[in-house]
XYZ file of C-alpha atoms in Angstrom:
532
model
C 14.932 -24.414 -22.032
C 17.780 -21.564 -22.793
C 18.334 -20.404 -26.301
C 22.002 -22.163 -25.918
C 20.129 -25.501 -24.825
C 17.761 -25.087 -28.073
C 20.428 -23.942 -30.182
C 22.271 -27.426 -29.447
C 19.128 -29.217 -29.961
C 18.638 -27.787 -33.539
C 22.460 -28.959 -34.021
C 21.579 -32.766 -33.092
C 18.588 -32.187 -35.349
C 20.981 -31.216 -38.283
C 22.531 -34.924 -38.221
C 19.356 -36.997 -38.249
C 17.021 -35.138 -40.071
C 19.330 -32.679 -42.906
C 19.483 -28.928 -43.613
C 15.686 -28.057 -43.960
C 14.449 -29.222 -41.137
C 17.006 -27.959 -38.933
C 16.797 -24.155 -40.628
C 13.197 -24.175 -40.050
C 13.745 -25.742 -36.193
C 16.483 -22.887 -35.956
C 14.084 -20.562 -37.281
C 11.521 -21.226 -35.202
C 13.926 -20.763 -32.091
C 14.704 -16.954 -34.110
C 11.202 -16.210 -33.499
C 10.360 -17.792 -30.038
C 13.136 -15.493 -28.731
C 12.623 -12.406 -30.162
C 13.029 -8.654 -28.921
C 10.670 -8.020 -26.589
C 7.867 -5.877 -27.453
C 7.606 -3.168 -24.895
C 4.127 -1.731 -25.651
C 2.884 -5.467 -25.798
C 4.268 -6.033 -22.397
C 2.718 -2.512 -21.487
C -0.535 -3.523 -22.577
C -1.020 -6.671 -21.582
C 0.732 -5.900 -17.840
C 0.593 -2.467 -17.265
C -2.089 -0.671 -18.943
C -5.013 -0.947 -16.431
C -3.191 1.136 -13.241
C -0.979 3.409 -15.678
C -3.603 4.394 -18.349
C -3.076 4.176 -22.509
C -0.683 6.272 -23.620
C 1.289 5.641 -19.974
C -1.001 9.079 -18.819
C -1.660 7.470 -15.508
C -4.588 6.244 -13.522
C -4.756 4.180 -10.168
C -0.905 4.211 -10.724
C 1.278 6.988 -11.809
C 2.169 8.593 -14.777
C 4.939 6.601 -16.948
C 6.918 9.436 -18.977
C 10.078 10.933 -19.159
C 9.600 13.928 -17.248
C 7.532 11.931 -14.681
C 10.293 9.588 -14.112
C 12.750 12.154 -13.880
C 13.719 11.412 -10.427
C 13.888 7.493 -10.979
C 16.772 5.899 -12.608
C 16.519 3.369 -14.561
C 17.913 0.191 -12.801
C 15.555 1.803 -10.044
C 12.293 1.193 -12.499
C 13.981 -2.608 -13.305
C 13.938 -3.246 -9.863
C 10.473 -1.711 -9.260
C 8.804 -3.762 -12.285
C 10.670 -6.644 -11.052
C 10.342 -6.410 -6.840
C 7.214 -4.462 -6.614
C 7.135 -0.975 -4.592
C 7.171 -0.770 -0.975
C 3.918 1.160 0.493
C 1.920 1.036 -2.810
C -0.092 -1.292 -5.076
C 2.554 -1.838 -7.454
C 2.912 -5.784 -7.445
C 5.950 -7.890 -8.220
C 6.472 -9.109 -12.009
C 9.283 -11.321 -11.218
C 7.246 -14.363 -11.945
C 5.225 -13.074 -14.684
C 7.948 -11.445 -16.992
C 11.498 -12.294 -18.323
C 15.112 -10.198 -17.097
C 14.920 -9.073 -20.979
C 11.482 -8.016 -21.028
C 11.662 -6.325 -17.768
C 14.761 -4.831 -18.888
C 12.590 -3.648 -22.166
C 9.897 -2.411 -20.498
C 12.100 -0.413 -18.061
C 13.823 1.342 -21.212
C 10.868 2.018 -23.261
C 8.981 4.174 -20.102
C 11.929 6.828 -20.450
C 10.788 7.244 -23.790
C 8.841 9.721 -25.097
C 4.941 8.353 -26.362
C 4.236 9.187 -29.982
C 1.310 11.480 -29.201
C 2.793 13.961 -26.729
C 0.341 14.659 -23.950
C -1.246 18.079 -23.941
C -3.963 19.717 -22.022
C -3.795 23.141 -21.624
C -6.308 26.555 -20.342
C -8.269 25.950 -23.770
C -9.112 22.193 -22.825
C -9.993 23.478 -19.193
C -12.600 25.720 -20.594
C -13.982 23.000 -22.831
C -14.153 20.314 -20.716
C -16.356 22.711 -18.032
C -19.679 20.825 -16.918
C -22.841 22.709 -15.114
C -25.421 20.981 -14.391
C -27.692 23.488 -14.544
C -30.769 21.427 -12.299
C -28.366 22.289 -9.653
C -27.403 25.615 -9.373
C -29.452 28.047 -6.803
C -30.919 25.504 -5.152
C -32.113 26.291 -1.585
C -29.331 26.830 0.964
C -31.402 23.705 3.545
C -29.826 20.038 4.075
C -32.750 17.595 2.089
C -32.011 15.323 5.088
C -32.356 15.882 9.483
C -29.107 14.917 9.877
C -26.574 17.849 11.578
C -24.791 19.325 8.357
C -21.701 20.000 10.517
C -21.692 16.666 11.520
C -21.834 14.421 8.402
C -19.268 12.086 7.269
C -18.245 11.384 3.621
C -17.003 7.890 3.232
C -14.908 7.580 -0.516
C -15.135 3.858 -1.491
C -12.528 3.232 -3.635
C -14.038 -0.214 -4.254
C -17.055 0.591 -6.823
C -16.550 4.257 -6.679
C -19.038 5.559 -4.709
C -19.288 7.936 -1.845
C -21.728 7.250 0.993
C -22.776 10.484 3.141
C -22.547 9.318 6.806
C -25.370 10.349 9.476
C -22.275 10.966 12.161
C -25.268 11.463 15.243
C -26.774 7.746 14.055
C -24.317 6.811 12.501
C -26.265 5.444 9.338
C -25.648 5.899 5.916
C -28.377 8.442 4.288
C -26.756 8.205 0.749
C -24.430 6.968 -1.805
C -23.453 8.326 -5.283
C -21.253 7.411 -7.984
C -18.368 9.572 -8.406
C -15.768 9.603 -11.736
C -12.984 6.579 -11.122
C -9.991 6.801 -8.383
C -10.468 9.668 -6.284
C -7.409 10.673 -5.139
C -6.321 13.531 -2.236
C -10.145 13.460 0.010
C -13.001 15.679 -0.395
C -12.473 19.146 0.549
C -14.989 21.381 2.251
C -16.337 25.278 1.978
C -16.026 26.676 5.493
C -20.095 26.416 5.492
C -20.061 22.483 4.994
C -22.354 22.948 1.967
C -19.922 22.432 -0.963
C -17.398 19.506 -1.305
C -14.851 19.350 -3.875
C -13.172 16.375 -4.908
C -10.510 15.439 -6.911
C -9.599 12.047 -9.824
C -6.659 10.433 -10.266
C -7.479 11.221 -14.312
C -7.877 15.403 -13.637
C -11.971 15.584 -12.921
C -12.464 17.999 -10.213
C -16.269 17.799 -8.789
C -18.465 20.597 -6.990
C -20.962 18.766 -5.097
C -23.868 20.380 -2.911
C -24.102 18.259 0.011
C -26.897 19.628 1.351
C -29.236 18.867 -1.454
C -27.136 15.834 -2.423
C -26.384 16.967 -6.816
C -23.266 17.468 -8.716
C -23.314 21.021 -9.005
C -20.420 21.097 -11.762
C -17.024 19.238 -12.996
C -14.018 20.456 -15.068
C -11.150 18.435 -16.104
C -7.744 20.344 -15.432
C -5.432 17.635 -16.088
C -4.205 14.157 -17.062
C -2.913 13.231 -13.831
C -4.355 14.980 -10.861
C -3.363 14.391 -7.203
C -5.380 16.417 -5.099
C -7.126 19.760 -4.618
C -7.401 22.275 -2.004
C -9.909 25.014 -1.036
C -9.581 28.362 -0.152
C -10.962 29.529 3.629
C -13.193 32.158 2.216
C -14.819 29.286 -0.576
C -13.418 31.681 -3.690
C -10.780 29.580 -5.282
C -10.130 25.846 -5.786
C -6.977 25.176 -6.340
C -5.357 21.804 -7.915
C -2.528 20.079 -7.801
C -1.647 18.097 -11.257
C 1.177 15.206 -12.044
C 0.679 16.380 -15.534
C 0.646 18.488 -17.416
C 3.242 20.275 -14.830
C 1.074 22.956 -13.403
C -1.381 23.719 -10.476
C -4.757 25.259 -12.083
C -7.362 27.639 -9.899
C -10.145 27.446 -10.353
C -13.387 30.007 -9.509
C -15.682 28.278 -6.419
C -18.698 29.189 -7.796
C -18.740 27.354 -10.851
C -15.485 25.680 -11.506
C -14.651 27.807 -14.248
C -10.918 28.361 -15.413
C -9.345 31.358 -12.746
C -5.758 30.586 -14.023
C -3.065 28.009 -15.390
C 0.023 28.717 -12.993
C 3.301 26.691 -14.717
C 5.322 24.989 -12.017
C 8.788 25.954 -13.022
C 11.440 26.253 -10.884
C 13.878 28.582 -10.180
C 16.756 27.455 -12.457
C 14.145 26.856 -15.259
C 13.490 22.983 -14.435
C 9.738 22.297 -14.518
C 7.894 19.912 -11.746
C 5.121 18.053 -10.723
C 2.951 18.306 -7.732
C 2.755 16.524 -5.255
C -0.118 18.202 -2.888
C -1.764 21.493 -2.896
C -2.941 22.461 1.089
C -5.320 25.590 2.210
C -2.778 27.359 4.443
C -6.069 29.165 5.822
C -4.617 31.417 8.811
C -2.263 32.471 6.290
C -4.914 33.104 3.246
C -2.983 31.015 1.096
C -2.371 27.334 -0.578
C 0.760 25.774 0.141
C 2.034 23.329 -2.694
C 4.149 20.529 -2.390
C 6.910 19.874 -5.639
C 7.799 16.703 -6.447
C 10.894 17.512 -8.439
C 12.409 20.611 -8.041
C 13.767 21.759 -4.198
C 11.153 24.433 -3.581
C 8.051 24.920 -1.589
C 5.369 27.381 -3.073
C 2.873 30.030 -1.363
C 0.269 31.247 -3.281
C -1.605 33.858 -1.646
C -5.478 34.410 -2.580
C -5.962 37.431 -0.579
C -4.880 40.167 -2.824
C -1.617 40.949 -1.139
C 1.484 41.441 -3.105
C 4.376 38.903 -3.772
C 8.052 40.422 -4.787
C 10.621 38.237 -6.328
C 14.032 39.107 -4.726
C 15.329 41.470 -2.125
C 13.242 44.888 -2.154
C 14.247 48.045 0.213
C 10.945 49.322 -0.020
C 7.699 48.260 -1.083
C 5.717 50.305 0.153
C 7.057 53.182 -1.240
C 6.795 51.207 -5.012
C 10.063 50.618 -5.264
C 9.728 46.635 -6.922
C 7.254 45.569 -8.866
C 5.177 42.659 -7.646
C 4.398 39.471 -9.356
C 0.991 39.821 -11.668
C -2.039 38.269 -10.058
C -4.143 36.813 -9.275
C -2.099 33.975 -6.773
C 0.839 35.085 -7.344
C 3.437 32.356 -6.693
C 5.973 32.681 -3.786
C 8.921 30.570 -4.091
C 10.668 29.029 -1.010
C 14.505 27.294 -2.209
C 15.493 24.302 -0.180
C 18.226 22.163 0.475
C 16.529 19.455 -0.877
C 13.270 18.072 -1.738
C 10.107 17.982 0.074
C 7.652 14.480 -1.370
C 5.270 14.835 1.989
C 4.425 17.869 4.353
C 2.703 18.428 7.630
C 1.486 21.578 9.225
C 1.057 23.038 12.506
C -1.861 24.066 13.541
C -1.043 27.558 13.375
C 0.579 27.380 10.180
C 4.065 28.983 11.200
C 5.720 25.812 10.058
C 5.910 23.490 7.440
C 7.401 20.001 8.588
C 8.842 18.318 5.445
C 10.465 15.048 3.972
C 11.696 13.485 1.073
C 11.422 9.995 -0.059
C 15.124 9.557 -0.040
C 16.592 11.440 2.428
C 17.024 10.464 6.021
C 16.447 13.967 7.490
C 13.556 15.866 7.399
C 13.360 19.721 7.526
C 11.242 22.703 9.253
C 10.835 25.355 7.124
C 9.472 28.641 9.206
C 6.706 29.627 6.398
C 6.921 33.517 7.379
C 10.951 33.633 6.689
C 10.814 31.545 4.416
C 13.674 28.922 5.292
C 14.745 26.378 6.848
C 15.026 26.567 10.889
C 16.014 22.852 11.512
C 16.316 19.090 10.512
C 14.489 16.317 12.001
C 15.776 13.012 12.499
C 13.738 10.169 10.583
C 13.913 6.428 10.317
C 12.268 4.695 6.813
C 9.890 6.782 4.798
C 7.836 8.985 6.940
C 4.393 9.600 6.075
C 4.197 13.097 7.623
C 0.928 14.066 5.491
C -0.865 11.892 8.024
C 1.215 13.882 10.901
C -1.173 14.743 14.386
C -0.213 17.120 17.163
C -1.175 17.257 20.864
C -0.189 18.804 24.344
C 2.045 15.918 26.092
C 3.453 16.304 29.657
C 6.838 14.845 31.007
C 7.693 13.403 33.956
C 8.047 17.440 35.658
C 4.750 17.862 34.226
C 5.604 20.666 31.407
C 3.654 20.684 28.543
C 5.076 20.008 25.203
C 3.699 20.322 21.881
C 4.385 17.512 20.078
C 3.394 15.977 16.696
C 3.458 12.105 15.557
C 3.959 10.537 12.163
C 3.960 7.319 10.882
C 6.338 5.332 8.974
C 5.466 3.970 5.397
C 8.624 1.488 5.716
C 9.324 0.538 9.428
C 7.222 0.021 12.011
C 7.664 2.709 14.392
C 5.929 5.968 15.080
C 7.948 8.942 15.613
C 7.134 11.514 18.436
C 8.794 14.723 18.415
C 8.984 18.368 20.431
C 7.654 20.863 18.397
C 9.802 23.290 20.223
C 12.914 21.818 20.142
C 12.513 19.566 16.858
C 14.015 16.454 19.046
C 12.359 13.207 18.713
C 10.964 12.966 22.233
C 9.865 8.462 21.568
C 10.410 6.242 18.840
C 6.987 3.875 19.283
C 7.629 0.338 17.783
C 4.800 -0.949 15.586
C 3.305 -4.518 14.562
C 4.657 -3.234 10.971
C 4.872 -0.038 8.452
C 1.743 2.117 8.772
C -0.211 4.937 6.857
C -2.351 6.989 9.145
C -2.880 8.495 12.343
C -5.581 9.769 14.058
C -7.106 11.274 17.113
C -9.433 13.682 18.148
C -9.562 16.828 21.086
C -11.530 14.963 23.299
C -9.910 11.658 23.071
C -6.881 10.169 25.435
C -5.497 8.133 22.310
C -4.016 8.358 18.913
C -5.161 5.094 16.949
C -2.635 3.809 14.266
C -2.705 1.503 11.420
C -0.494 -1.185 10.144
C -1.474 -0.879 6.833
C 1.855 -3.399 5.564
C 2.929 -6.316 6.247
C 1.638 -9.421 8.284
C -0.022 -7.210 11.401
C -1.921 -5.085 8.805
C -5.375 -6.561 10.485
C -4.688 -4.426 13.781
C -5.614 -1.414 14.858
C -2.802 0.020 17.587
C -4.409 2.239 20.507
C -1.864 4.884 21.670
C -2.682 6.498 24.589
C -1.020 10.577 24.354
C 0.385 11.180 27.748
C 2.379 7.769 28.317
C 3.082 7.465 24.513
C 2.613 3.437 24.813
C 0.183 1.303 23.133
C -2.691 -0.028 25.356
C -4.708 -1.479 23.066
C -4.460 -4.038 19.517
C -8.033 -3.911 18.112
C -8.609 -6.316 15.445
C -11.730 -5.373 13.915
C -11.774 -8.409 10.907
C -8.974 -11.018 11.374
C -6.864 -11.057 8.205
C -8.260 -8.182 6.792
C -6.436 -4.951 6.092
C -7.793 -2.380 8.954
C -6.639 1.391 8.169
C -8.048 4.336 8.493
C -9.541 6.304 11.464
C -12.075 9.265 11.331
C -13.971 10.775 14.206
C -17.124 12.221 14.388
C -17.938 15.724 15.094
C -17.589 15.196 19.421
C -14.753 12.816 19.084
C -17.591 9.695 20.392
C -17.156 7.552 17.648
C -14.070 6.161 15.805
C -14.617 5.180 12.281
C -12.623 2.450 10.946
C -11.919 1.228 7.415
C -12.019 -2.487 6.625
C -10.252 -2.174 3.145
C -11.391 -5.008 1.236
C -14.249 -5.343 -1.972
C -16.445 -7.279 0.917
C -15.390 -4.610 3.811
C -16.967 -2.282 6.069
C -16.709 0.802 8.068
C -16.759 -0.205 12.202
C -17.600 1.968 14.339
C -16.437 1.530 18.244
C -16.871 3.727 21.279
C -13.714 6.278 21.292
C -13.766 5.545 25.427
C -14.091 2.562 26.165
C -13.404 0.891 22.856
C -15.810 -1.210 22.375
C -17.445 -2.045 19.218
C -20.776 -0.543 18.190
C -21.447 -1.531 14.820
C -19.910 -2.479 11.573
C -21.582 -1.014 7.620
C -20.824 -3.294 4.777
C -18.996 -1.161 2.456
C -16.607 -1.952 -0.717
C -13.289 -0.902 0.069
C -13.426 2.098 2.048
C -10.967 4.447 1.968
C -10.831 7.804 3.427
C -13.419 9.229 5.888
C -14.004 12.867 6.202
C -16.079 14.438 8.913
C -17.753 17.832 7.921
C -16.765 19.603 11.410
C -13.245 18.424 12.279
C -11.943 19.094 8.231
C -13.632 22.800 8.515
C -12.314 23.282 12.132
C -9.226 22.031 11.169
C -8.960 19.193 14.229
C -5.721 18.726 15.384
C -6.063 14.889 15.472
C -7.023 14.906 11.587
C -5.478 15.509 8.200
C -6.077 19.051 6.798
């Protein structure tokens, strides 16, 4: 019933029962419709995905300078409708307009502990397991090093380490909860770093299978990088606003780097990447229009226009990783790379263009057109021929809103085919040796098939359905590009593997939600049909 309906009610009341019953019915309506109580509504709905204290964990961080880029009739319509291409669900049915209207108010405002953690909490927070440090430079297992694959299972939080030859598990850890960003390798395939949603960043020694150390450099972390030559590890954080580095060896603090922008606005991250042929990480700003190089190999960086350097006529910024910055037109959410690192391909949430910035002058050379929300982070590249048979570079990303794939020149920056999907996806893969590029459908009702693409007529010749009903996403390839690894993402789900050729099943590994897979070879070889 309305308040207006009950309000009438307690005025019918007045007439056949007197004054004291209907102040205490009227009363009682007073209380049954009070304010809403934000931080009830925030604990009772909220608090599991976005953390106490709205820090963040398996959803983002809920604070003013997080939100920054969201109005608010944008966060009523989020808490109300759900988000498109993530796990935030619908409260349309759970909640009233007023409290979503509440809750969507009290976000912007600041929490009555301010979050801190600065190079002092870094330092503290520094783990080493001592057990674990010199141990013998020899895998414990037979299994080719260079040809394991890490499987993150988002499910229980566990990692399983992947015989990629067999193709049978050989172990599984725990790991701290949500990793977020995949494992990243030293160029040796010993060392894997990995990265939580709540700022843990983990140094494990694959070959004898031990956590070799962990430091906390955040609240809310989204991913970390590694440099070529193993020295620095690099992460990217939500909050505080900063990317950290730190030392390879040990994890220990190398150096807080503020993100603040050019006019003075501060930012978070969104991704930090190992630009390795050009000895530097590559970071990805979520609010302010810039893209910054960081260069670990000693060499100078100069703000401004200098006639000279050589001759010592600037100063250059104070190391180590100095910060580079690249001004945009506009703002950059998701990147992908080509595999020489000359360009960054770029694209922002809300904009219907994307850009290609030329990394060595530092600007943009040209603006792609894209439908939806491309998901270039999960961009591939590959030699295509036309119909005259010239070969064109091209590269391929999905679409986190429509179902289409784009394809576009690499020369020319034209889309070459728009490929028409079952529904919006998340990932593409492939590998050197294979004909096809296999692509998810990871919303929406076709999100239990697996498209085959095959590269050179840019059609689909296969649907695979590898669980009917169940959310397939997901591909990783072994080291020779025989096996394709796919995720069934469910609590009960699996990891099947099918022939790359002819694909046909081979067999399927219960697993609990599997995530990302990450093959020891293609991530240090940088394979042009994975994710770097």
């Amino acid at each position: 019933m309305t308040i207006l309906g009950r309000v009438r009610r307690a005025h019918q009341t007045i007439g056949a029962h007197g004054a004291p019953y209907a102040l205490a019915l009227l009363f009682a309506v007073g209380l049954a419709h009070a304010a809403p109580d934000p931080e009830k509504l925030y604990e009772t709905h909220c608090l599991s995905c976005h953390a106490p204290n709205r820090l963040g964990g398996m959803g983002p961080t809920l604070l003013p300078e997080s939100l920054a880029r969201l109005k608010k009739p944008e966060a009523e319509k989020a808490i109300t409708d759900g988000l498109p291409a993530t796990q935030m669900p619908a409260f349309k049915t759970l909640l009233q307009p007023d409290e979503i209207q509440a809750l969507a108010t009290w976000i912007y405002t600041p929490p009555k502990l301010p979050p801190k953690w600065d190079a002092d909490d870094i330092t503290a927070s520094r783990i080493v397991n001592l057990d674990a440090v010199d141990l013998p430079a020899k895998p414990v297992f037979a299994a080719d090093p260079m040809n394991i694959t890490l499987v993150v299972e988002h499910g229980d939080h566990h990692i399983s380490v992947l015989d990629g030859d067999k193709m049978e598990p050989i172990a599984r850890f725990a790991t701290r909860f949500a990793l977020h960003g995949g494992p990243k390798f030293t160029p040796d395939g010993r060392f894997v770093y990995w990265a939580s949603r709540d700022g843990w960043i983990t140094k494990f020694d694959l070959w004898n299978l031990k956590v070799v150390a962990e430091t906390r450099v955040g609240i809310n972390t989204r991913n970390v990088a590694v440099s070529s030559d193993g020295k620095f590890v690099m992460a990217a954080n939500y909050l505080p606003h900063t990317l950290v580095a730190l030392d390879g060896k040990d994890l220990s603090l190398v150096k807080v780097i503020p993100v603040v922008g050019n006019t003075g606005k501060t930012s978070r991250v969104s991704a930090v990447y190992d630009a390795r042929p050009r000895h530097s990480f590559i970071a990805a700003l979520k609010d302010i229009p810039e893209v910054w190089e960081i260069p670990y190999d000693g060499r100078p960086i100069y703000k401004g226009l200098v006639h000279d350097h050589q001759l010592k006529e600037a100063i250059p910024e104070p190391g180590p990783l100095p910060v580079r910055q690249i001004v945009l037109d506009d703002y950059l959410d998701d990147f992908f790379f080509d595999q020489n690192y000359d360009y960054l391909i770029g694209a922002s949430r809300t904009s219907p263009k994307g850009q290609v910035i030329h990394l060595g002058a530092g600007r943009k050379i040209a603006d792609l057109e894209l439908a939806g929300m491309p998901h270039l982070g999960s961009g591939i590249t590959w030699d295509w021929k036309d119909a005259e048979g010239q070969t064109h570079r091209v590269m391929a990303s999905p679409n986190l809103k429509e179902g289409l794939i784009s394809v576009i020149d690499m020369k020319t920056w034209k889309t070459i085919k728009t490929i028409p999907t079952l529904g919006a996806g998340f990932f593409l893969r492939s590998h050197e040796t294979s004909p096809y590029v296999w692509a998810d459908v990871f919303f929406g009702a076709g999100k239990d098939t697996m498209h085959v693409i095959d590269k050179q007529s840019l059609e689909i010749v296969a649907n695979l359905k590898p669980l009917p009903g169940k959310t397939a996403t997901h591909v990783e390839f072994d080291r020779y590009g025989k096996y394709a690894l796919v995720s069934i993402w469910e609590m009960d789900g699996a990891l099947i593997v099918y022939d790359a050729k002819t694909l046909q099943e081979i067999k399927r590994l219960p697993m609990k939600r599997p995530v990302g897979k990450y093959n020891v070879w293609n991530k240090t070889r940088l394979s042009e049909g994975t994710s770097h």
